[in-house]
Coordinates of C-alpha atoms and ligand atoms in Angstrom, one line a residue:
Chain A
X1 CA 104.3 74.2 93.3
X2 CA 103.9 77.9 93.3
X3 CA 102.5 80.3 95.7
X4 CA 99.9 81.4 93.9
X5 CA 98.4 78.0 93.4
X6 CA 99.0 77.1 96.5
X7 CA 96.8 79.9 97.5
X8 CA 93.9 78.9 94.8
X9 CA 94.2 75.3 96.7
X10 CA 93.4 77.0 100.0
X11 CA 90.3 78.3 98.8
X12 CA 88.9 75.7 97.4
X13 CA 89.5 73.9 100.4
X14 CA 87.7 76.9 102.6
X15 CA 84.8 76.6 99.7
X16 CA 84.3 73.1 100.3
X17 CA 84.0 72.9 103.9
X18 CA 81.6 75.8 103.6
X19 CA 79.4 73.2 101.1
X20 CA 79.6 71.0 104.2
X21 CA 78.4 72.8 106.8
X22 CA 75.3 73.9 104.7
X23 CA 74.5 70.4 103.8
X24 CA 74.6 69.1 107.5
X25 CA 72.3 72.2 108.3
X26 CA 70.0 70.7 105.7
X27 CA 67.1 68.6 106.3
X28 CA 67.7 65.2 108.9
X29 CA 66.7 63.2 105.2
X30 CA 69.9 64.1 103.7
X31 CA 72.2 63.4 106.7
X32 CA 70.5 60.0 107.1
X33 CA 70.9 59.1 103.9
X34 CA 74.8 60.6 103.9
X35 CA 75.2 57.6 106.8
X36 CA 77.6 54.8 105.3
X37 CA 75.2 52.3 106.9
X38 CA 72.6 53.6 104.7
X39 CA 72.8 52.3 101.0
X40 CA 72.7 54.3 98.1
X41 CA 73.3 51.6 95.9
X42 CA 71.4 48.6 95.4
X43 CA 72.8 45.4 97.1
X44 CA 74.8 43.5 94.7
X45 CA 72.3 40.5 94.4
X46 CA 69.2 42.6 93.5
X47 CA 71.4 44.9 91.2
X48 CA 72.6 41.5 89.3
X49 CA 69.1 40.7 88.7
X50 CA 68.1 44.2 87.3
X51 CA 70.8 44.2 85.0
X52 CA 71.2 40.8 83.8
X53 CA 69.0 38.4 82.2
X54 CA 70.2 34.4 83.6
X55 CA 69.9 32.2 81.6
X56 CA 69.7 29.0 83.2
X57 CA 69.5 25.4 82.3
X58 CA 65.8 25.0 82.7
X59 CA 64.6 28.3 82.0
X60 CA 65.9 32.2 81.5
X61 CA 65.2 34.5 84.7
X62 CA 65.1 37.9 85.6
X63 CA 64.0 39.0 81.9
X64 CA 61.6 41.6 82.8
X65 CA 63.3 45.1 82.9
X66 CA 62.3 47.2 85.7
X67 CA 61.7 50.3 84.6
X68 CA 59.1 51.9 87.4
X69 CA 61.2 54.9 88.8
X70 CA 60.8 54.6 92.4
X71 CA 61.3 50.0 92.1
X72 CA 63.3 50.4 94.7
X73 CA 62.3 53.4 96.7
X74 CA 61.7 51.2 99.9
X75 CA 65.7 50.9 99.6
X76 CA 66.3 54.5 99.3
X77 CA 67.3 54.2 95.5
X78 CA 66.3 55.9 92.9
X79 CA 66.0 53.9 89.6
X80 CA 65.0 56.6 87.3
X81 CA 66.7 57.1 83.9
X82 CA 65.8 60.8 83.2
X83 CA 67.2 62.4 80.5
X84 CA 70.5 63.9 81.3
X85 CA 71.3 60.5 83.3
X86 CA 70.5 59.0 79.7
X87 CA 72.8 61.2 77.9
X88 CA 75.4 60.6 80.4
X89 CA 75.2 56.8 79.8
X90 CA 73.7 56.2 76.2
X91 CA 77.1 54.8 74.0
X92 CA 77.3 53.7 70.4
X93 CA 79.8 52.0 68.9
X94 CA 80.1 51.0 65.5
X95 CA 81.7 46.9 65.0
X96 CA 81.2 46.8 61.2
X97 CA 79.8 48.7 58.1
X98 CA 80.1 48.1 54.5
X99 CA 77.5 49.3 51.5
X100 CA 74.2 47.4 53.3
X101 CA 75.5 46.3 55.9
X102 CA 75.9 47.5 59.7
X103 CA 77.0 46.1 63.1
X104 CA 77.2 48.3 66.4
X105 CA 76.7 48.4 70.1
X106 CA 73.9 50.7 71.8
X107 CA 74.7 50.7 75.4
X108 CA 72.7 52.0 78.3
X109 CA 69.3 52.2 76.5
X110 CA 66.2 50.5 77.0
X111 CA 64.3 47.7 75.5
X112 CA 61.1 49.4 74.6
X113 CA 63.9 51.9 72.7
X114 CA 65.8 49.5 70.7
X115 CA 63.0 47.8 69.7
X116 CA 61.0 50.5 69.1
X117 CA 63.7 51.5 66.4
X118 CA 63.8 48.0 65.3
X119 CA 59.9 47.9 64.7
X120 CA 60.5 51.3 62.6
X121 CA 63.2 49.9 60.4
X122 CA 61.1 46.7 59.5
X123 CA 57.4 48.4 58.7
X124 CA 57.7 52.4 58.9
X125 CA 60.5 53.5 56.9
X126 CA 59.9 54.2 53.5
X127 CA 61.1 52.8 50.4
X128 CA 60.1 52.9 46.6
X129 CA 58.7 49.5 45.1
X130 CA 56.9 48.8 42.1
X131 CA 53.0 48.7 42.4
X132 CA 51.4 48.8 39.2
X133 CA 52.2 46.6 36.3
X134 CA 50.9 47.1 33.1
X135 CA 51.1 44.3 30.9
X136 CA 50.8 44.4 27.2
X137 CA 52.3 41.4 26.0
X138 CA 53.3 37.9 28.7
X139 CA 53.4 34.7 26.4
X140 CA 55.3 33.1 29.0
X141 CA 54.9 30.5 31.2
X142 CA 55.3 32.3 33.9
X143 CA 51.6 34.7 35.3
X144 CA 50.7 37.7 34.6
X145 CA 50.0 38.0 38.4
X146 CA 52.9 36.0 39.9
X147 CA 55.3 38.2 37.6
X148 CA 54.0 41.2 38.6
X149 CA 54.7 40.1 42.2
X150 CA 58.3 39.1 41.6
X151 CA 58.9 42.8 40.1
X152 CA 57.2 44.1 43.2
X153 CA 59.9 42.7 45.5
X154 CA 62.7 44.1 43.3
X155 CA 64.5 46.6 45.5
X156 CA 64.8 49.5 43.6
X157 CA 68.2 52.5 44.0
X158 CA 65.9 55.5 44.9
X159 CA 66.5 57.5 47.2
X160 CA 62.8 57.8 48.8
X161 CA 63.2 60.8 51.0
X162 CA 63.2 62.6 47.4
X163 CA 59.2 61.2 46.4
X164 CA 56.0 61.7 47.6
X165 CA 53.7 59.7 48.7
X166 CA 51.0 59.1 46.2
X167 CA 48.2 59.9 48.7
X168 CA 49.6 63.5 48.8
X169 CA 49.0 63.9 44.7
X170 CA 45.1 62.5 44.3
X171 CA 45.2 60.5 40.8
X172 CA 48.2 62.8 39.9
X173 CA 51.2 60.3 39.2
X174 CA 53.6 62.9 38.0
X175 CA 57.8 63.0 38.4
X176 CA 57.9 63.7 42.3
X177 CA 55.8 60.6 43.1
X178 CA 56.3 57.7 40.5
X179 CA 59.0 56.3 38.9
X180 CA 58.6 53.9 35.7
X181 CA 60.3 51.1 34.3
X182 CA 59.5 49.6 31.4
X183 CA 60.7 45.5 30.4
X184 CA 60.8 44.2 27.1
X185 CA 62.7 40.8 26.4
X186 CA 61.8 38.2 23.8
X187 CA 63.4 34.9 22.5
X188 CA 63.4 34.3 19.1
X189 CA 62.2 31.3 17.5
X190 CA 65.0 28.8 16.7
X191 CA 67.1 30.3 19.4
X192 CA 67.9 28.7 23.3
X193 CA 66.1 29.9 26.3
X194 CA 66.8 32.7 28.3
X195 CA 66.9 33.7 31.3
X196 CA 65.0 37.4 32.1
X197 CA 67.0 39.2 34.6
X198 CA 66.2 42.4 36.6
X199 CA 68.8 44.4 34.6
X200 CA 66.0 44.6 31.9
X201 CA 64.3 46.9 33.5
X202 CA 64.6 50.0 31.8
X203 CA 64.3 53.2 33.9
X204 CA 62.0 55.7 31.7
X205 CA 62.8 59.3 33.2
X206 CA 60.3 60.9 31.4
X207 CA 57.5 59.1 32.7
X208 CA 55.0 56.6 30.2
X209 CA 55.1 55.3 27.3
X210 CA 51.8 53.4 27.1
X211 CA 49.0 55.8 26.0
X212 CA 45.8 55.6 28.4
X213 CA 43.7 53.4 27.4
X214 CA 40.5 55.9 27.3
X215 CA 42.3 58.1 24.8
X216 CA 42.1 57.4 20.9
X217 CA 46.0 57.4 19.8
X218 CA 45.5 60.4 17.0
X219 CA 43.5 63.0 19.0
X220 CA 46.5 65.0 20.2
X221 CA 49.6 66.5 19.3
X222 CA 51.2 64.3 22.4
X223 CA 49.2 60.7 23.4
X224 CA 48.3 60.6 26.9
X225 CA 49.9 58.4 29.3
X226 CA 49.6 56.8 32.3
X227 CA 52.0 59.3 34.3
X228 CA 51.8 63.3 33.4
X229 CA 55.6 64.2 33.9
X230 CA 56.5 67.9 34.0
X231 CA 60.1 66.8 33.6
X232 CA 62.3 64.6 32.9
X233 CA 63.2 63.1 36.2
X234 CA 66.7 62.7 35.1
X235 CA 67.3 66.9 34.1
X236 CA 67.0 66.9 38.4
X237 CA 70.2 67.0 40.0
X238 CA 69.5 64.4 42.2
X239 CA 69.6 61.5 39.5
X240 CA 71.2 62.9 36.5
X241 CA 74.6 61.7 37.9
X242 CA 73.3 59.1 39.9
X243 CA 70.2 57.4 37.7
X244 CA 67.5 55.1 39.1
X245 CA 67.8 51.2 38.5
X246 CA 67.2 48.0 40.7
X247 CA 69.9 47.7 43.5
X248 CA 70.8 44.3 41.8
X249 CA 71.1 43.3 38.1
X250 CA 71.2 39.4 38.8
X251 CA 67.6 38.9 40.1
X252 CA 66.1 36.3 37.9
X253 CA 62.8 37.4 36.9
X254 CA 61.5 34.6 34.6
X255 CA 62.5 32.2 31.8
X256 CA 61.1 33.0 28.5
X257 CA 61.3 29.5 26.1
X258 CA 61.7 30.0 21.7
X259 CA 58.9 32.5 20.2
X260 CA 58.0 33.5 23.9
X261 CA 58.0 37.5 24.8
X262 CA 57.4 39.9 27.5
X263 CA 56.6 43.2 27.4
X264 CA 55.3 45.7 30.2
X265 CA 55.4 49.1 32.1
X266 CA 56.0 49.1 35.9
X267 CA 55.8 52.0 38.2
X268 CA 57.3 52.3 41.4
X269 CA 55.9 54.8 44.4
X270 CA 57.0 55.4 47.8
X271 CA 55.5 53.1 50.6
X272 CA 56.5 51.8 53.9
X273 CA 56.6 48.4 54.6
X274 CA 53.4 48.3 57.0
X275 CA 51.5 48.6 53.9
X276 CA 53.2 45.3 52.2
X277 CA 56.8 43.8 53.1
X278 CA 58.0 44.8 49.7
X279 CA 58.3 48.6 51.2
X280 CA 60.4 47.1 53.7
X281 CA 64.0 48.6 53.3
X282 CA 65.8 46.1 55.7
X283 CA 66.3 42.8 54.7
X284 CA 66.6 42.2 58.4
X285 CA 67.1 44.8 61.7
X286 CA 68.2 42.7 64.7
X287 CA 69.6 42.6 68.0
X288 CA 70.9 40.2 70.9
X289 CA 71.8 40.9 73.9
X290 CA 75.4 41.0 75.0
X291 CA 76.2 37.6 76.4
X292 CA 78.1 37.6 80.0
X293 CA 79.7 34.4 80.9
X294 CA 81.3 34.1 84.0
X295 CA 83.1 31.4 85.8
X296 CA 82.1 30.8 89.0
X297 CA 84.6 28.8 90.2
X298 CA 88.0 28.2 89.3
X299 CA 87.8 25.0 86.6
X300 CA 91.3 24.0 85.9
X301 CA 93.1 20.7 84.3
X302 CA 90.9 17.9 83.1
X303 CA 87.9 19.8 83.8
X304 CA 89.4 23.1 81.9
X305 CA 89.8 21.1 78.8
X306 CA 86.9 19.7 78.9
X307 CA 84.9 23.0 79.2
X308 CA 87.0 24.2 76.3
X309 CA 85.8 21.2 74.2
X310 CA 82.1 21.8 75.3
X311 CA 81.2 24.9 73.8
X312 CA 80.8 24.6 70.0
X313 CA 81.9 28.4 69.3
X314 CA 85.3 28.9 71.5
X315 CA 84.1 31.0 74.2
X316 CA 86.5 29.5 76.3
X317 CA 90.2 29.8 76.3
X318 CA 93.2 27.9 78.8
X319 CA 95.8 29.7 80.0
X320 CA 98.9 27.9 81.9
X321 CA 99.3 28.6 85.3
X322 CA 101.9 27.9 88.3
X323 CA 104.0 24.2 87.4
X324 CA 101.8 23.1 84.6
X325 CA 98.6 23.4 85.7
X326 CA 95.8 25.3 83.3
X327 CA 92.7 27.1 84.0
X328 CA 90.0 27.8 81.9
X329 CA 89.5 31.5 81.0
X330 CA 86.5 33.3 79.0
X331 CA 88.4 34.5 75.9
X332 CA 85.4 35.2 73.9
X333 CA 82.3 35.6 75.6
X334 CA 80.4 38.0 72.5
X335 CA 80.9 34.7 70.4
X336 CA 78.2 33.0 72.6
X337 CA 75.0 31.7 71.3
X338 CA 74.0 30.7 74.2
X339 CA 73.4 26.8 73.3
X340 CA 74.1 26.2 77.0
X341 CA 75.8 23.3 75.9
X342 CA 78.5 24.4 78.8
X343 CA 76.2 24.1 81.5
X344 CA 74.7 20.5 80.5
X345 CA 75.6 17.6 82.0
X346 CA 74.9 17.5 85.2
X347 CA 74.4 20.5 88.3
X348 CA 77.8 20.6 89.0
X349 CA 78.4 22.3 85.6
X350 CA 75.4 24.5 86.5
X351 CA 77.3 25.6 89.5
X352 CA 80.7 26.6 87.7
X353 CA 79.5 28.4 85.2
X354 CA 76.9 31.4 84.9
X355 CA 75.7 32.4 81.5
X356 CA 73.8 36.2 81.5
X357 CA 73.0 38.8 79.2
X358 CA 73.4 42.0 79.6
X359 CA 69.7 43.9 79.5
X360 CA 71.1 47.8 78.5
X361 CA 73.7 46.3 76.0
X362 CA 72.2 45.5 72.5
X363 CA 74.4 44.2 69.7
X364 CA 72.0 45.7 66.5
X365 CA 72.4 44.7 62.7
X366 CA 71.0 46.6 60.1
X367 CA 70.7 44.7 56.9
X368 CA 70.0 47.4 54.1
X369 CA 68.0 46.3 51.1
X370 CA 69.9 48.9 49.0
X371 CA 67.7 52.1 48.9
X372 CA 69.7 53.4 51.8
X373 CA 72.7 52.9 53.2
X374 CA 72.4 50.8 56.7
X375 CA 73.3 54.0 58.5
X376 CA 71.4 56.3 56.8
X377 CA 68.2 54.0 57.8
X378 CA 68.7 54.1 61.3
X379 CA 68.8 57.9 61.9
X380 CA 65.8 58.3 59.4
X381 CA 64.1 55.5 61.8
X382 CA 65.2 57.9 64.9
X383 CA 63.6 60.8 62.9
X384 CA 60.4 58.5 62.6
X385 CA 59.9 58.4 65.9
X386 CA 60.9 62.0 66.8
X387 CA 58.1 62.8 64.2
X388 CA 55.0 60.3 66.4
X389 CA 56.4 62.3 70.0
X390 CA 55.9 65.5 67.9
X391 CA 52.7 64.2 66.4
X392 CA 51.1 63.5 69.8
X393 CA 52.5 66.8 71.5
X394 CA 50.7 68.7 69.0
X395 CA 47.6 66.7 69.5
X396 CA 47.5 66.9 73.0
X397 CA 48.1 70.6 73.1
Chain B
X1 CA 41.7 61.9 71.7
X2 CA 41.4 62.0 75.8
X3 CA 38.8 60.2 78.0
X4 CA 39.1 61.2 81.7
X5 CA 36.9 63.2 83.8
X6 CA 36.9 66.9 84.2
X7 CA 36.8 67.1 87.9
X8 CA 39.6 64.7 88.0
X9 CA 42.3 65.7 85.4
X10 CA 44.5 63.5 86.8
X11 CA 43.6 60.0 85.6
X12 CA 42.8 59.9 82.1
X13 CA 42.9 57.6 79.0
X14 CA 44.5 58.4 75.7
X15 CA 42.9 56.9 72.8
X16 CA 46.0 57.3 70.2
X17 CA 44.8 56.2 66.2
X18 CA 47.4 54.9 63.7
X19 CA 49.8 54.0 66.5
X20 CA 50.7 50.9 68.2
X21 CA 53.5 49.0 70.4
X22 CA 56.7 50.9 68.9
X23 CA 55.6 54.2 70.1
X24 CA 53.1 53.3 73.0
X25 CA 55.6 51.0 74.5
X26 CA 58.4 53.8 74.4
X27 CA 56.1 56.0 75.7
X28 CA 55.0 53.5 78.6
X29 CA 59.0 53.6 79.9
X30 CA 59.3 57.3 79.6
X31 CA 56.0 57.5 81.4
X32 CA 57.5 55.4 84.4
X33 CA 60.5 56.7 84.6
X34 CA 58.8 60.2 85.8
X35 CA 57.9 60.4 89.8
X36 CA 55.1 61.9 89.7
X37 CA 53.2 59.0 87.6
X38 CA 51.3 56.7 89.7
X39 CA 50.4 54.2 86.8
X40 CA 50.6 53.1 83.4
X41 CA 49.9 51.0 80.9
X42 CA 49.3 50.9 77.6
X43 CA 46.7 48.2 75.5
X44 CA 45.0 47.6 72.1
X45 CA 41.6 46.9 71.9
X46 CA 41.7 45.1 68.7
X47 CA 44.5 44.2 66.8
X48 CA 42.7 45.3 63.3
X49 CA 41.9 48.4 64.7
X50 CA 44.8 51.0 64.2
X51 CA 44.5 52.5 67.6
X52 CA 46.1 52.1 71.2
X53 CA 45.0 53.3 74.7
X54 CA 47.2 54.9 76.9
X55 CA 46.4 55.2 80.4
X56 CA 47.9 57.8 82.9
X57 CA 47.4 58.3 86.6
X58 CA 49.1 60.9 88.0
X59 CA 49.9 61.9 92.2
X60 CA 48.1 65.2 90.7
X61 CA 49.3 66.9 87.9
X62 CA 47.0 67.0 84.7
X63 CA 47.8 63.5 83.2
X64 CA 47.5 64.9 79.7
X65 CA 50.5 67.2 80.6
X66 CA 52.6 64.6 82.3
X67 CA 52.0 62.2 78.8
X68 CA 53.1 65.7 77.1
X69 CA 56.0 65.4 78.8
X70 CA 56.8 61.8 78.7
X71 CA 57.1 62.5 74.8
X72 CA 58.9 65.4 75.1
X73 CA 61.6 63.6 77.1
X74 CA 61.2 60.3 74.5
X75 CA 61.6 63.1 71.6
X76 CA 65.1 64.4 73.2
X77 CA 66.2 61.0 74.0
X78 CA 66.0 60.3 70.4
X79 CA 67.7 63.6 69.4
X80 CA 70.6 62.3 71.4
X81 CA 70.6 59.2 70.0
X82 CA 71.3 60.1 66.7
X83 CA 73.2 62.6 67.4
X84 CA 75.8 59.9 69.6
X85 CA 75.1 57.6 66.3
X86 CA 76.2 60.0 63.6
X87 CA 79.1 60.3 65.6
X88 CA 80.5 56.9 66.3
X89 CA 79.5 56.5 62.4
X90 CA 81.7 60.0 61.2
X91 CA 84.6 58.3 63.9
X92 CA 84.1 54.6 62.4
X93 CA 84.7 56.0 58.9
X94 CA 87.1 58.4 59.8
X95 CA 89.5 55.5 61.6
X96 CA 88.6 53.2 58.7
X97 CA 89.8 55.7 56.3
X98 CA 93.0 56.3 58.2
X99 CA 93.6 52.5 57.8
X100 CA 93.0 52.1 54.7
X101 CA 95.8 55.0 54.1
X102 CA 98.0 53.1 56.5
X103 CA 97.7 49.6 54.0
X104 CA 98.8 51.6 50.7
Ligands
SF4_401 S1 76.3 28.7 76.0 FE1 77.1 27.5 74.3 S2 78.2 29.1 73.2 FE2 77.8 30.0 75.2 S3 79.6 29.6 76.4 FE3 78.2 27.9 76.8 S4 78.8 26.3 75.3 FE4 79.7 28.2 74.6

């Protein structure tokens, strides 16, 4: 080591005692609660049960999270979670993610947050979905009404954040806020049945094709339709490359039988899924807590193998120890489903082995629909919230 | 919309329309996780009203700042959120990528 940083040492060493002397000058609170017989942690026991849900045989305990700042003040600790103690902790990691499809871990973050973000994803972020149907020809079997529904659930490749609501636009259903389709499939007489898929749908960028009903068909240069385009939705940049159809082609429809024919207009407009479940643009946004399973006491032999066999998903492992004798080990305890098939059959089971959850660990799945990528939806369901905080502030000031 | 009492600023109620659990139930832990909130809680008076309540007591402070607050710190917890998110996403992809390279 060199003088110089010898020196450097020195003074950090004179700068630190200084720190101490001004802190035992401070007030009497501070040094008593500097005393090691004073804790400033919670005692193991009560720190269990804020942190873990236990699930035991009868019944799970401990579920409530206690989020009142000074819980434990009597005790001298603070269980706040203020913002940069947040930051500090908050961790996301991502397990899994394909084209509609994601799997991560938010650690250190609250219930009332996760689910929060979980309520947004189901009913507040917004998709397009067809609403209207105009029908001008359904010899089917199927009705005009129960058809209309099945299109309505058809999740549709849009990206929403580019549409308006149809609020903002009166009766104005122009390119920004409405997109049409337009279905016509018939079998011919003589010929076998067939089967009417979604991939009939034809996207029609340049709005209508039905003329409005009020309007007699040679009054005008151009018929009036149901939509009054500008553009052509497809000369914008967004969808010339990429254009609009349903996210899957294989989506049976209905079944049209010989001399049977359908023909119809839909429109799609942005909604969220509050409104009706077909807005919804999740298929399903879950979490689980991250299971915890701890051996209590050593379980070895007979016993270990035995455990091993109990639980249906291979939570438990054996590893060999000293002169061939095995112990059971928890290999795998995120695989859990908590059956508590490992703690049936009897107390001492109960007694060997402790099944928890962890409450600040959340395993999330996002199950995109297709109008968004699973990611994509979560941040914009962040942003949702962000917007209500921002909504209130501005209503409270 | 506020219902308290002027003398008093420091209990009030917050009558919140077109809201319900997911934010008044995020609000209701940022809310306790600030000291100088004596209570809170949060209810809906009829489930096919679109409205929540919001109640605030404070040791002092003007409850409608301290619920000011409360969704400030909510607002910049989410901020950091997806901020950490877009992140761990960016370093999935990136990794995922790399091994995809590594296979060819
Ligand atoms: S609860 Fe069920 S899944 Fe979990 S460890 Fe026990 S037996 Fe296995």
């Amino acid at each position: 080591m060199s003088s110089s940083e010898d020196e450097s040492m020195s003074e950090v060493d004179e700068q630190e005692e200084q720190e101490k002397k001004t802190k035992s000058e401070g007030s009497v609170l501070d040094y008593i609660m500097s005393l090691e017989s004073v804790p400033s942690k919670l005692p193991p026991h009560l720190d269990l049960m804020r942190t873990r849900v236990f699930c035991n045989n009868d019944a799970p305990d401990h579920t409530e999270t206690i989020q009142y700042s000074g819980a434990y003040a009597a005790l001298g600790v603070d269980n706040s979670i203020r913002l940069d103690k947040f930051c500090r902790n908050f961790k996301v990691q991502v397990n899994r993610l394909t084209e509609d499809d994601i799997e991560f871990d938010m650690m250190g973050i609250d219930p009332a947050l996760a689910n929060a973000f979980r309520r947004i994803l189901i009913a507040e972020v917004p998709t397009m979905a067809i609403e209207r149907v105009y029908i001008a020809n359904n010899t089917s079997v199927i009705q005009d009404e129960v058809l209309s529904h099945r299109l309505g659930l058809i999740p549709i490749k849009a990206d929403p954040r580019l549409f308006e609501y149809p609020e903002n636009a009166g009766n104005d259903k122009n390119e920004k806020n409405t997109i049409v389709f337009k279905l016509h499939v018939q079998c011919e007489k003589g010929h076998p049945r067939i089967t009417v898929k979604s991939n009939e749908l034809k996207w029609l960028p340049d709005g209508s094709e039905l003329p409005a009903e009020d309007v007699k068909p040679n009054s005008g240069s151009k018929p009036r339709t149901f939509t009054s385009f500008s553009c052509s939705q497809d000369s914008l940049p967004e969808f010339s490359t990429n254009p609009i159809a349903p996210k899957n082609l294989d989506i049976i429809l209905a079944k049209l039988g010989p001399g049977q024919e359908i023909e119809l207009e839909t429109h799609a407009v942005k909604g969220i899924g509050k409104t009706h479940a077909k807005w919804s643009p999740v298929a399903t946004a879950w979490y689980r807590m991250l299971p915890e399973v701890v051996l209590l006491k050593e379980v070895k032999d007979e016993l270990a193998e035995e455990l091993k066999n109990k639980c249906p998903v291979g939570v438990f492992d054996i590893e060999d120890i000293e002169k061939g004798r095995r112990r059971a080990t928890v290999a795998n305890p995120r695989a859990c489903t908590l059956c508590r098939e490992c703690i049936r059959g009897g107390k001492e089971w109960e007694d060997r082995v402790s099944l928890r959850r962890v409450k600040d660990h959340f395993i999330f799945n996002v199950e995109s629909t297709g109008s968004l990528p699973p990611e994509v939806l979560f941040t914009e369901a962040v942003k949702i919230l962000e917007e209500k905080c921002e909504r209130v502030i501005t209503e409270l000031s | 919309m506020e219902l308290g009492s002027y003398s008093d600023q420091s209990k009030s109620t917050f009558s919140l329309a077109d809201e319900d659990h997911t934010l008044a139930n995020a609000v209701r832990f940022t809310l306790n996780q600030d000291p100088r909130v004596t209570f809170c809680g949060y209810s809906i008076p009829h489930p096919s009203d679109n409205r929540v309540n919001i109640r605030v007591q404070t040791t002092g402070d003007p409850a409608r700042e301290v619920l000011k607050d409360a969704c400030q710190d909510l607002m910049l917890m989410c901020q950091h959120v997806r901020s950490t998110f877009d992140k761990s996403v960016n370093d999935f992809k990136m990794s995922k990528t790399v091994k995809d390279m590594d296979i060819k």
